[in-house]
Amino acid sequence: MSTMVQVVNLTTMPGPDKETDLTERIEAFLSDLKRGGSGTGPLRGSAETARETTALLRRITAQARWSSAGDLMEIIRKEGRRITAAQPSETTVGNMIRRVLKIVREEYARSRGSSEETDQQESLHKLLTSGGLSEENFRQHFATLKANVIEAINELLTELEGTTDNIAMQALEHIHSNEVIMTIGRSRTVEAFLKDAARKRKFHVIVAECAPFCQGHEMATSLSKAGIETTVIADAAIFAVMSRVNKVIIGTQTVLANGGLRAVNGTHTLALAAKHHSTPLIVCAPMFKLSPQFPNEEDTFHKFVSPHEVLPFTEGEILSKVNVHCPVFDYVPPELITLFISNIGGHAPSYIYRLMSELYHPEDHEL
Amino acid sequence: IKEEKQRLRKEKKQQKKNKEKKDEKASHESEKKKNKEEKPVSAAAPASQPPTQPSTQKAVPAPAPVPVPVSETPALADKPAKTKADLKAERRARQEAERASKQAATSKPKAPPNELQPVVKRLPEHVQVDNPGVLKKLAKKLERQQIPLRLDYGYKVSLFSHLHQYSRKAPLTQQLSIPSTVIHPAIVRLGLQYSQGIVAGSNARSVALLHAFKQVIRDYTTPPNEELSRDLVNKLKPYISFLSQCRPLSASMGNAIKYIKKEISNIPSQCKEEEAKRKLLSCIDCYIDEKIILAAKAIAKSSIEKISNGDVILVYGCSSLVNHILCEAFEKNIKFRVIVVDSRPRLEGREALRRLVQRGISCTYVLISAVSYILPEVSKVFLGAHALLANGYVMSRVGTSQIALVAKAFNVPVLVCCETYKFCERVQTDSFVSNELDDPDDLIVTRKGKTQLEHWQDVPSLGLLNLVYDVTPPDFVDLVITDLGMIPCTSVPVVLRVKNVDQ
């Protein structure tokens, strides 16, 4: 008897359990992000983070309670703010949230019947004639909206899974034989790019180790196991060997709205050395790394980790009298970059702002 | 050994004369090309005579001059005699004969330093590792001097196959018999200190070298029937070979050795041994005092004018001269703070950091990859130098050129401090042709319990490159502060010329 009552209870109140399940997952994701950022947990690549974020957003769309597009966007924005606050340097999370918001807007617009084009382009004429705030408040309810949004998010997920392969497929167009290519640190995208080219061409790779984390070592062992001639150099030798390098191919953590990069520290030096020797600098970055941030905010741009990496505690006597800095990222201005290779092809840095308007809606730049 | 050496020298002279005669005959059918080769060879051969020659021809600290004429002769003998326009050839042959006879007549043509001579620089052995002929000759020479040959270690990156790469775990002294009969114990100790990195830094190495030579001179006794001026120089040659096997000689060491050899050979033959030794010891002391200690004081005085209150000064690695300048400036109560930039794998900056913090200077410490983060705060960059080359390039610890590059991009002035005894007549445009490769195992690091590169030798396509020096182009450097004053980078050959005229 009691069991039947319980069953009845379950079927009449599906909400709270699903919600707690959802909040649990969000909390788990948040704590994972926080841990991953401090360097103690397993370092996850950006692609993984992007996929998990999108999966989480899909779950939110499916399980949370909302009746109109506006509600959904509010929920996503609220959760998004919490998630980005957990690990501000992990920009792919924010990027995915903005992509999903744009998907919601598009699906809403399609359901309403208006074409996408006129809504997207805020032409001067529209601004003048609309006379004030946008009249969209996304209040209408559409039954099929949920299904459409989830389908679009699934497409996004498929796109995410194929980014590395898409970039790697372009490798043969950019690498000729007997080249000397330089890279810094460890980027999974660049690794796949180079391995793909190595199947058909023979070339030499120089990896700068990128102290203090020395991720370049991992990259070098992985590349040399694939049969590529690799050399590991110390960071200090970047300028010294640059005169023999034909191309510099790097990955990045984020691509900023002005076409600049936020990449691992040491990249700015590498870019300056490449510019001095007129060596092309190619950045392999999938589209989910493009972020609508600008590099103006000095205090939020840099991220620091424990100075123990730079000056260990064994130097006890002088530790207390010395300031030690260990920044993780570097800003690389767009003038030093020659080409961006992404999953949708190659672009010049001056074109990045246009791509941004295709991926994100201007109102979502600030979550 | 002495007789053997004299015999060898006579043989070489004979060979040279034979070669000249042969060439006169061969030049009837030879091309223009041969003539060009002839002149430098005949110019080199007389130049390799006793080192009383003005040392415009000697480039970097050189091994014994004997191998060189030998290396030139086989090259010429192998050249096939081609028949071309006979008339032209005969005219050339006549010119050749005249020139050859003139050269044979004058045994030691002294090259006056003011003339612009086609200077032939002998390529030092340590940048010809890919030439098996040179290696064989070096092995023979070392065998004669009873010094063990140090073997290269590990996979060398193809760009650097012309340089040696040694392992720190296999010092040369392991191959020596103890006690060594040929090499003075002070030199053995010095060699070990060099190869293990215990004595590092160009000033420290030069001073250690000079002190070791002082010890050698004190313990030296002239054998009967020998002149101190010649015999002592010959005694020093195996020591120099040994030291350059332990670690390639630096430019400052090379200049110091040149100076000592000159002083020794200038000792008049009627001088008594005790007096000669005393004179030499005082010469060496004088050299150290003048060129290193007083020079440092002079440079500090000029540099302090460039440091003002509120400055943020960036230094790289551990340069004894720059540390001295900063300490002096701090004594004068100038308020500034220092940023010390360091790099793997040597991490010399920590030593500089310790010295500066001990004095009470407020310091910041970063690694070289963070230099573009920290440069906006910096007002000046002070760099030390290992050598200043004749085309204005600064040879210094690897990473210096990078710092100068980034400083230029941020419009921060770069000042290089260098004593004049480190000025060198070599020219170089990149960091590949002449450099030093350190032990590649130094790059291996253990992080979080995992050593990624531990078995790098097992992977055939993986190489580790540990460069020691790099060259900075003169357009990155704004000022060079020397004991002769503050000069731009491009005035180095002027200073060299002035120094040579003085000598």
PDB file of C-alpha atoms in Angstrom, chain A residues 65-313:
ATOM      1  CA  ARG A  65      10.949  24.774 -15.765  1.00  0.00           C
ATOM      2  CA  TRP A  66      10.354  27.507 -18.247  1.00  0.00           C
ATOM      3  CA  SER A  67       7.462  28.569 -20.387  1.00  0.00           C
ATOM      4  CA  SER A  68       8.850  31.120 -22.781  1.00  0.00           C
ATOM      5  CA  ALA A  69      12.138  31.863 -24.435  1.00  0.00           C
ATOM      6  CA  GLY A  70      12.687  34.784 -22.131  1.00  0.00           C
ATOM      7  CA  ASP A  71      12.465  32.582 -19.081  1.00  0.00           C
ATOM      8  CA  LEU A  72      14.900  30.112 -20.557  1.00  0.00           C
ATOM      9  CA  MET A  73      17.348  32.849 -21.354  1.00  0.00           C
ATOM     10  CA  GLU A  74      17.041  34.224 -17.831  1.00  0.00           C
ATOM     11  CA  ILE A  75      17.767  30.818 -16.334  1.00  0.00           C
ATOM     12  CA  ILE A  76      20.711  30.246 -18.626  1.00  0.00           C
ATOM     13  CA  ARG A  77      22.083  33.681 -17.876  1.00  0.00           C
ATOM     14  CA  LYS A  78      21.782  33.194 -14.160  1.00  0.00           C
ATOM     15  CA  GLU A  79      23.512  29.842 -14.198  1.00  0.00           C
ATOM     16  CA  GLY A  80      26.022  31.187 -16.657  1.00  0.00           C
ATOM     17  CA  ARG A  81      27.023  34.016 -14.357  1.00  0.00           C
ATOM     18  CA  ARG A  82      27.601  31.553 -11.550  1.00  0.00           C
ATOM     19  CA  ILE A  83      29.634  29.238 -13.717  1.00  0.00           C
ATOM     20  CA  THR A  84      31.835  31.942 -15.176  1.00  0.00           C
ATOM     21  CA  ALA A  85      32.419  33.361 -11.717  1.00  0.00           C
ATOM     22  CA  ALA A  86      33.752  29.993 -10.627  1.00  0.00           C
ATOM     23  CA  GLN A  87      36.624  30.107 -13.074  1.00  0.00           C
ATOM     24  CA  PRO A  88      36.861  33.450 -14.875  1.00  0.00           C
ATOM     25  CA  SER A  89      39.908  32.462 -16.887  1.00  0.00           C
ATOM     26  CA  GLU A  90      38.096  29.568 -18.514  1.00  0.00           C
ATOM     27  CA  THR A  91      36.431  31.604 -21.201  1.00  0.00           C
ATOM     28  CA  THR A  92      35.080  28.698 -23.234  1.00  0.00           C
ATOM     29  CA  VAL A  93      32.349  28.286 -20.652  1.00  0.00           C
ATOM     30  CA  GLY A  94      31.113  31.816 -21.211  1.00  0.00           C
ATOM     31  CA  ASN A  95      31.430  31.392 -24.972  1.00  0.00           C
ATOM     32  CA  MET A  96      29.255  28.306 -25.009  1.00  0.00           C
ATOM     33  CA  ILE A  97      26.630  30.002 -22.898  1.00  0.00           C
ATOM     34  CA  ARG A  98      26.499  32.877 -25.326  1.00  0.00           C
ATOM     35  CA  ARG A  99      26.235  30.484 -28.258  1.00  0.00           C
ATOM     36  CA  VAL A 100      23.298  28.750 -26.662  1.00  0.00           C
ATOM     37  CA  LEU A 101      21.633  32.072 -25.936  1.00  0.00           C
ATOM     38  CA  LYS A 102      22.011  32.970 -29.569  1.00  0.00           C
ATOM     39  CA  ILE A 103      20.524  29.603 -30.536  1.00  0.00           C
ATOM     40  CA  VAL A 104      17.514  30.311 -28.337  1.00  0.00           C
ATOM     41  CA  ARG A 105      17.031  33.695 -29.938  1.00  0.00           C
ATOM     42  CA  GLU A 106      17.267  32.217 -33.404  1.00  0.00           C
ATOM     43  CA  GLU A 107      14.859  29.423 -32.697  1.00  0.00           C
ATOM     44  CA  TYR A 108      12.441  31.869 -31.162  1.00  0.00           C
ATOM     45  CA  ALA A 109      12.648  34.108 -34.145  1.00  0.00           C
ATOM     46  CA  ARG A 110      12.144  31.181 -36.495  1.00  0.00           C
ATOM     47  CA  SER A 111       9.139  30.016 -34.551  1.00  0.00           C
ATOM     48  CA  ARG A 112       7.680  33.464 -34.747  1.00  0.00           C
ATOM     49  CA  GLY A 113       8.110  33.323 -38.443  1.00  0.00           C
ATOM     50  CA  SER A 114      10.289  36.350 -39.027  1.00  0.00           C
ATOM     51  CA  SER A 115      13.390  35.719 -41.077  1.00  0.00           C
ATOM     52  CA  GLU A 116      16.690  35.527 -39.287  1.00  0.00           C
ATOM     53  CA  GLU A 117      18.472  37.951 -41.482  1.00  0.00           C
ATOM     54  CA  THR A 118      16.511  41.093 -40.649  1.00  0.00           C
ATOM     55  CA  ASP A 119      16.661  40.387 -36.972  1.00  0.00           C
ATOM     56  CA  GLN A 120      20.368  39.879 -36.931  1.00  0.00           C
ATOM     57  CA  GLN A 121      21.418  42.861 -38.888  1.00  0.00           C
ATOM     58  CA  GLU A 122      20.872  45.937 -36.879  1.00  0.00           C
ATOM     59  CA  SER A 123      21.045  48.212 -39.808  1.00  0.00           C
ATOM     60  CA  LEU A 124      21.155  51.932 -39.407  1.00  0.00           C
ATOM     61  CA  HIS A 125      17.711  52.172 -40.954  1.00  0.00           C
ATOM     62  CA  LYS A 126      16.261  49.824 -38.385  1.00  0.00           C
ATOM     63  CA  LEU A 127      17.869  51.744 -35.558  1.00  0.00           C
ATOM     64  CA  LEU A 128      16.349  54.954 -36.772  1.00  0.00           C
ATOM     65  CA  THR A 129      12.893  53.633 -37.464  1.00  0.00           C
ATOM     66  CA  SER A 130      12.478  51.320 -34.501  1.00  0.00           C
ATOM     67  CA  GLY A 131      12.696  54.328 -32.260  1.00  0.00           C
ATOM     68  CA  GLY A 132      14.074  53.073 -29.016  1.00  0.00           C
ATOM     69  CA  LEU A 133      14.450  49.770 -27.210  1.00  0.00           C
ATOM     70  CA  SER A 134      14.039  46.519 -28.949  1.00  0.00           C
ATOM     71  CA  GLU A 135      10.522  45.352 -28.797  1.00  0.00           C
ATOM     72  CA  GLU A 136      11.492  41.748 -28.361  1.00  0.00           C
ATOM     73  CA  ASN A 137      10.885  40.460 -24.935  1.00  0.00           C
ATOM     74  CA  PHE A 138      10.605  36.827 -25.833  1.00  0.00           C
ATOM     75  CA  ARG A 139       7.361  36.287 -23.976  1.00  0.00           C
ATOM     76  CA  GLN A 140       5.482  34.249 -26.483  1.00  0.00           C
ATOM     77  CA  HIS A 141       5.126  30.606 -25.817  1.00  0.00           C
ATOM     78  CA  PHE A 142       5.821  28.102 -28.528  1.00  0.00           C
ATOM     79  CA  ALA A 143       5.307  24.422 -27.981  1.00  0.00           C
ATOM     80  CA  THR A 144       8.001  23.292 -30.313  1.00  0.00           C
ATOM     81  CA  LEU A 145      10.581  25.720 -28.998  1.00  0.00           C
ATOM     82  CA  LYS A 146      12.069  23.262 -26.502  1.00  0.00           C
ATOM     83  CA  ALA A 147      12.528  20.532 -29.051  1.00  0.00           C
ATOM     84  CA  ASN A 148      14.041  22.935 -31.569  1.00  0.00           C
ATOM     85  CA  VAL A 149      16.450  24.372 -29.072  1.00  0.00           C
ATOM     86  CA  ILE A 150      17.583  20.952 -27.946  1.00  0.00           C
ATOM     87  CA  GLU A 151      18.087  19.891 -31.533  1.00  0.00           C
ATOM     88  CA  ALA A 152      20.153  22.981 -32.250  1.00  0.00           C
ATOM     89  CA  ILE A 153      22.257  22.350 -29.178  1.00  0.00           C
ATOM     90  CA  ASN A 154      22.871  18.825 -30.408  1.00  0.00           C
ATOM     91  CA  GLU A 155      24.130  20.261 -33.657  1.00  0.00           C
ATOM     92  CA  LEU A 156      26.415  22.489 -31.708  1.00  0.00           C
ATOM     93  CA  LEU A 157      27.744  19.485 -29.846  1.00  0.00           C
ATOM     94  CA  THR A 158      28.466  17.654 -33.085  1.00  0.00           C
ATOM     95  CA  GLU A 159      30.281  20.696 -34.327  1.00  0.00           C
ATOM     96  CA  LEU A 160      32.363  20.796 -31.180  1.00  0.00           C
ATOM     97  CA  GLU A 161      33.376  17.200 -31.517  1.00  0.00           C
ATOM     98  CA  GLY A 162      34.671  17.726 -35.004  1.00  0.00           C
ATOM     99  CA  THR A 163      36.696  20.913 -34.443  1.00  0.00           C
ATOM    100  CA  THR A 164      40.092  19.334 -33.910  1.00  0.00           C
ATOM    101  CA  ASP A 165      39.730  17.125 -36.958  1.00  0.00           C
ATOM    102  CA  ASN A 166      38.543  20.023 -39.084  1.00  0.00           C
ATOM    103  CA  ILE A 167      41.601  22.028 -38.180  1.00  0.00           C
ATOM    104  CA  ALA A 168      43.950  19.102 -38.636  1.00  0.00           C
ATOM    105  CA  MET A 169      42.576  18.528 -42.134  1.00  0.00           C
ATOM    106  CA  GLN A 170      43.931  21.895 -43.202  1.00  0.00           C
ATOM    107  CA  ALA A 171      47.453  21.042 -42.141  1.00  0.00           C
ATOM    108  CA  LEU A 172      48.787  20.005 -45.532  1.00  0.00           C
ATOM    109  CA  GLU A 173      47.830  23.352 -47.022  1.00  0.00           C
ATOM    110  CA  HIS A 174      50.143  25.167 -44.685  1.00  0.00           C
ATOM    111  CA  ILE A 175      53.131  22.944 -44.105  1.00  0.00           C
ATOM    112  CA  HIS A 176      55.550  22.121 -46.872  1.00  0.00           C
ATOM    113  CA  SER A 177      58.362  19.614 -46.665  1.00  0.00           C
ATOM    114  CA  ASN A 178      61.651  20.200 -44.877  1.00  0.00           C
ATOM    115  CA  GLU A 179      60.269  23.038 -42.863  1.00  0.00           C
ATOM    116  CA  VAL A 180      61.312  24.033 -39.392  1.00  0.00           C
ATOM    117  CA  ILE A 181      58.269  24.821 -37.311  1.00  0.00           C
ATOM    118  CA  MET A 182      58.335  26.323 -33.871  1.00  0.00           C
ATOM    119  CA  THR A 183      55.735  26.008 -31.188  1.00  0.00           C
ATOM    120  CA  ILE A 184      55.434  26.698 -27.490  1.00  0.00           C
ATOM    121  CA  GLY A 185      53.882  24.794 -24.637  1.00  0.00           C
ATOM    122  CA  ARG A 186      51.246  22.177 -25.260  1.00  0.00           C
ATOM    123  CA  SER A 187      48.178  22.554 -27.400  1.00  0.00           C
ATOM    124  CA  ARG A 188      46.117  19.567 -28.411  1.00  0.00           C
ATOM    125  CA  THR A 189      44.943  21.351 -31.532  1.00  0.00           C
ATOM    126  CA  VAL A 190      48.483  22.039 -32.729  1.00  0.00           C
ATOM    127  CA  GLU A 191      49.516  18.509 -31.860  1.00  0.00           C
ATOM    128  CA  ALA A 192      46.779  17.052 -34.034  1.00  0.00           C
ATOM    129  CA  PHE A 193      47.598  19.588 -36.750  1.00  0.00           C
ATOM    130  CA  LEU A 194      51.258  18.609 -36.865  1.00  0.00           C
ATOM    131  CA  LYS A 195      50.641  14.894 -36.614  1.00  0.00           C
ATOM    132  CA  ASP A 196      48.247  15.071 -39.510  1.00  0.00           C
ATOM    133  CA  ALA A 197      50.813  16.854 -41.665  1.00  0.00           C
ATOM    134  CA  ALA A 198      53.517  14.429 -40.609  1.00  0.00           C
ATOM    135  CA  ARG A 199      51.681  11.561 -42.215  1.00  0.00           C
ATOM    136  CA  LYS A 200      52.559  12.916 -45.639  1.00  0.00           C
ATOM    137  CA  ARG A 201      55.448  15.385 -45.135  1.00  0.00           C
ATOM    138  CA  LYS A 202      58.756  15.396 -43.375  1.00  0.00           C
ATOM    139  CA  PHE A 203      59.573  18.421 -41.259  1.00  0.00           C
ATOM    140  CA  HIS A 204      61.307  19.468 -38.075  1.00  0.00           C
ATOM    141  CA  VAL A 205      59.614  20.870 -34.994  1.00  0.00           C
ATOM    142  CA  ILE A 206      61.218  22.968 -32.271  1.00  0.00           C
ATOM    143  CA  VAL A 207      59.255  23.110 -29.031  1.00  0.00           C
ATOM    144  CA  ALA A 208      59.874  25.805 -26.441  1.00  0.00           C
ATOM    145  CA  GLU A 209      59.381  24.199 -23.085  1.00  0.00           C
ATOM    146  CA  CYS A 210      57.415  27.066 -21.502  1.00  0.00           C
ATOM    147  CA  ALA A 211      58.603  27.210 -17.924  1.00  0.00           C
ATOM    148  CA  PRO A 212      57.610  26.834 -15.152  1.00  0.00           C
ATOM    149  CA  PHE A 213      55.042  24.211 -16.061  1.00  0.00           C
ATOM    150  CA  CYS A 214      57.176  22.756 -18.853  1.00  0.00           C
ATOM    151  CA  GLN A 215      54.236  21.495 -20.859  1.00  0.00           C
ATOM    152  CA  GLY A 216      56.472  21.646 -23.894  1.00  0.00           C
ATOM    153  CA  HIS A 217      58.113  18.449 -22.721  1.00  0.00           C
ATOM    154  CA  GLU A 218      54.865  16.525 -22.994  1.00  0.00           C
ATOM    155  CA  MET A 219      54.251  17.959 -26.425  1.00  0.00           C
ATOM    156  CA  ALA A 220      57.734  16.991 -27.573  1.00  0.00           C
ATOM    157  CA  THR A 221      57.479  13.403 -26.378  1.00  0.00           C
ATOM    158  CA  SER A 222      54.099  13.042 -28.014  1.00  0.00           C
ATOM    159  CA  LEU A 223      55.288  14.478 -31.328  1.00  0.00           C
ATOM    160  CA  SER A 224      58.487  12.471 -31.400  1.00  0.00           C
ATOM    161  CA  LYS A 225      56.562   9.283 -30.783  1.00  0.00           C
ATOM    162  CA  ALA A 226      54.625  10.088 -33.937  1.00  0.00           C
ATOM    163  CA  GLY A 227      57.937  10.108 -35.780  1.00  0.00           C
ATOM    164  CA  ILE A 228      58.396  13.860 -36.119  1.00  0.00           C
ATOM    165  CA  GLU A 229      61.934  15.241 -35.627  1.00  0.00           C
ATOM    166  CA  THR A 230      61.540  17.275 -32.464  1.00  0.00           C
ATOM    167  CA  THR A 231      63.892  19.442 -30.489  1.00  0.00           C
ATOM    168  CA  VAL A 232      63.200  20.854 -27.052  1.00  0.00           C
ATOM    169  CA  ILE A 233      64.700  24.235 -26.247  1.00  0.00           C
ATOM    170  CA  ALA A 234      64.612  26.389 -23.157  1.00  0.00           C
ATOM    171  CA  ASP A 235      62.469  29.530 -23.249  1.00  0.00           C
ATOM    172  CA  ALA A 236      65.572  31.672 -23.195  1.00  0.00           C
ATOM    173  CA  ALA A 237      66.715  30.343 -26.563  1.00  0.00           C
ATOM    174  CA  ILE A 238      63.580  31.380 -28.496  1.00  0.00           C
ATOM    175  CA  PHE A 239      65.157  34.396 -30.162  1.00  0.00           C
ATOM    176  CA  ALA A 240      68.454  32.612 -30.697  1.00  0.00           C
ATOM    177  CA  VAL A 241      66.952  29.839 -32.839  1.00  0.00           C
ATOM    178  CA  MET A 242      64.238  31.915 -34.465  1.00  0.00           C
ATOM    179  CA  SER A 243      66.425  32.821 -37.421  1.00  0.00           C
ATOM    180  CA  ARG A 244      66.250  29.228 -38.671  1.00  0.00           C
ATOM    181  CA  VAL A 245      62.533  28.810 -38.189  1.00  0.00           C
ATOM    182  CA  ASN A 246      60.180  28.939 -41.187  1.00  0.00           C
ATOM    183  CA  LYS A 247      56.850  29.107 -39.403  1.00  0.00           C
ATOM    184  CA  VAL A 248      55.538  29.513 -35.914  1.00  0.00           C
ATOM    185  CA  ILE A 249      52.360  27.581 -35.142  1.00  0.00           C
ATOM    186  CA  ILE A 250      50.784  28.033 -31.748  1.00  0.00           C
ATOM    187  CA  GLY A 251      47.594  27.318 -29.921  1.00  0.00           C
ATOM    188  CA  THR A 252      45.901  29.712 -27.567  1.00  0.00           C
ATOM    189  CA  GLN A 253      43.625  29.793 -24.594  1.00  0.00           C
ATOM    190  CA  THR A 254      41.331  32.519 -25.905  1.00  0.00           C
ATOM    191  CA  VAL A 255      40.939  34.610 -29.007  1.00  0.00           C
ATOM    192  CA  LEU A 256      39.875  38.107 -28.027  1.00  0.00           C
ATOM    193  CA  ALA A 257      37.411  40.301 -29.827  1.00  0.00           C
ATOM    194  CA  ASN A 258      40.053  42.544 -31.388  1.00  0.00           C
ATOM    195  CA  GLY A 259      41.906  39.588 -32.906  1.00  0.00           C
ATOM    196  CA  GLY A 260      44.463  39.466 -30.120  1.00  0.00           C
ATOM    197  CA  LEU A 261      45.267  36.420 -28.068  1.00  0.00           C
ATOM    198  CA  ARG A 262      45.339  35.427 -24.512  1.00  0.00           C
ATOM    199  CA  ALA A 263      47.871  32.640 -24.677  1.00  0.00           C
ATOM    200  CA  VAL A 264      50.278  30.885 -22.374  1.00  0.00           C
ATOM    201  CA  ASN A 265      53.087  33.097 -21.027  1.00  0.00           C
ATOM    202  CA  GLY A 266      56.065  33.388 -23.292  1.00  0.00           C
ATOM    203  CA  THR A 267      53.900  33.673 -26.384  1.00  0.00           C
ATOM    204  CA  HIS A 268      54.333  37.431 -26.631  1.00  0.00           C
ATOM    205  CA  THR A 269      58.106  37.016 -26.737  1.00  0.00           C
ATOM    206  CA  LEU A 270      57.716  34.338 -29.366  1.00  0.00           C
ATOM    207  CA  ALA A 271      55.459  36.603 -31.430  1.00  0.00           C
ATOM    208  CA  LEU A 272      57.896  39.519 -31.204  1.00  0.00           C
ATOM    209  CA  ALA A 273      60.804  37.323 -32.248  1.00  0.00           C
ATOM    210  CA  ALA A 274      58.772  36.008 -35.190  1.00  0.00           C
ATOM    211  CA  LYS A 275      57.896  39.535 -36.225  1.00  0.00           C
ATOM    212  CA  HIS A 276      61.535  40.566 -36.056  1.00  0.00           C
ATOM    213  CA  HIS A 277      62.539  37.770 -38.397  1.00  0.00           C
ATOM    214  CA  SER A 278      59.380  38.178 -40.529  1.00  0.00           C
ATOM    215  CA  THR A 279      58.336  34.635 -39.785  1.00  0.00           C
ATOM    216  CA  PRO A 280      54.606  33.976 -40.143  1.00  0.00           C
ATOM    217  CA  LEU A 281      52.740  33.312 -36.925  1.00  0.00           C
ATOM    218  CA  ILE A 282      49.837  30.930 -37.325  1.00  0.00           C
ATOM    219  CA  VAL A 283      47.306  30.400 -34.568  1.00  0.00           C
ATOM    220  CA  CYS A 284      45.257  27.206 -34.567  1.00  0.00           C
ATOM    221  CA  ALA A 285      42.131  27.997 -32.612  1.00  0.00           C
ATOM    222  CA  PRO A 286      38.682  26.451 -32.907  1.00  0.00           C
ATOM    223  CA  MET A 287      35.713  28.795 -32.980  1.00  0.00           C
ATOM    224  CA  PHE A 288      34.570  28.074 -29.465  1.00  0.00           C
ATOM    225  CA  LYS A 289      37.651  29.890 -28.178  1.00  0.00           C
ATOM    226  CA  LEU A 290      36.521  33.176 -29.667  1.00  0.00           C
ATOM    227  CA  SER A 291      35.393  35.394 -26.814  1.00  0.00           C
ATOM    228  CA  PRO A 292      33.706  38.795 -26.997  1.00  0.00           C
ATOM    229  CA  GLN A 293      36.093  40.224 -24.404  1.00  0.00           C
ATOM    230  CA  PHE A 294      38.487  43.035 -25.093  1.00  0.00           C
ATOM    231  CA  PRO A 295      41.895  43.191 -23.418  1.00  0.00           C
ATOM    232  CA  ASN A 296      41.211  46.469 -21.685  1.00  0.00           C
ATOM    233  CA  GLU A 297      40.646  45.333 -18.156  1.00  0.00           C
ATOM    234  CA  GLU A 298      44.135  44.941 -16.806  1.00  0.00           C
ATOM    235  CA  ASP A 299      43.140  43.512 -13.479  1.00  0.00           C
ATOM    236  CA  THR A 300      40.913  40.813 -14.899  1.00  0.00           C
ATOM    237  CA  PHE A 301      43.140  39.881 -17.782  1.00  0.00           C
ATOM    238  CA  HIS A 302      45.950  38.218 -15.908  1.00  0.00           C
ATOM    239  CA  LYS A 303      45.780  35.111 -13.846  1.00  0.00           C
ATOM    240  CA  PHE A 304      48.461  34.205 -11.361  1.00  0.00           C
ATOM    241  CA  VAL A 305      49.321  30.930  -9.760  1.00  0.00           C
ATOM    242  CA  SER A 306      51.460  30.038  -6.803  1.00  0.00           C
ATOM    243  CA  PRO A 307      54.916  31.632  -6.951  1.00  0.00           C
ATOM    244  CA  HIS A 308      56.208  28.385  -5.564  1.00  0.00           C
ATOM    245  CA  GLU A 309      56.551  27.272  -9.168  1.00  0.00           C
ATOM    246  CA  VAL A 310      59.038  30.038  -9.813  1.00  0.00           C
ATOM    247  CA  LEU A 311      60.920  30.315  -6.545  1.00  0.00           C
ATOM    248  CA  PRO A 312      60.458  27.178  -4.484  1.00  0.00           C
ATOM    249  CA  PHE A 313      60.128  27.130  -0.746  1.00  0.00           C
TER     250      PHE A 313
END
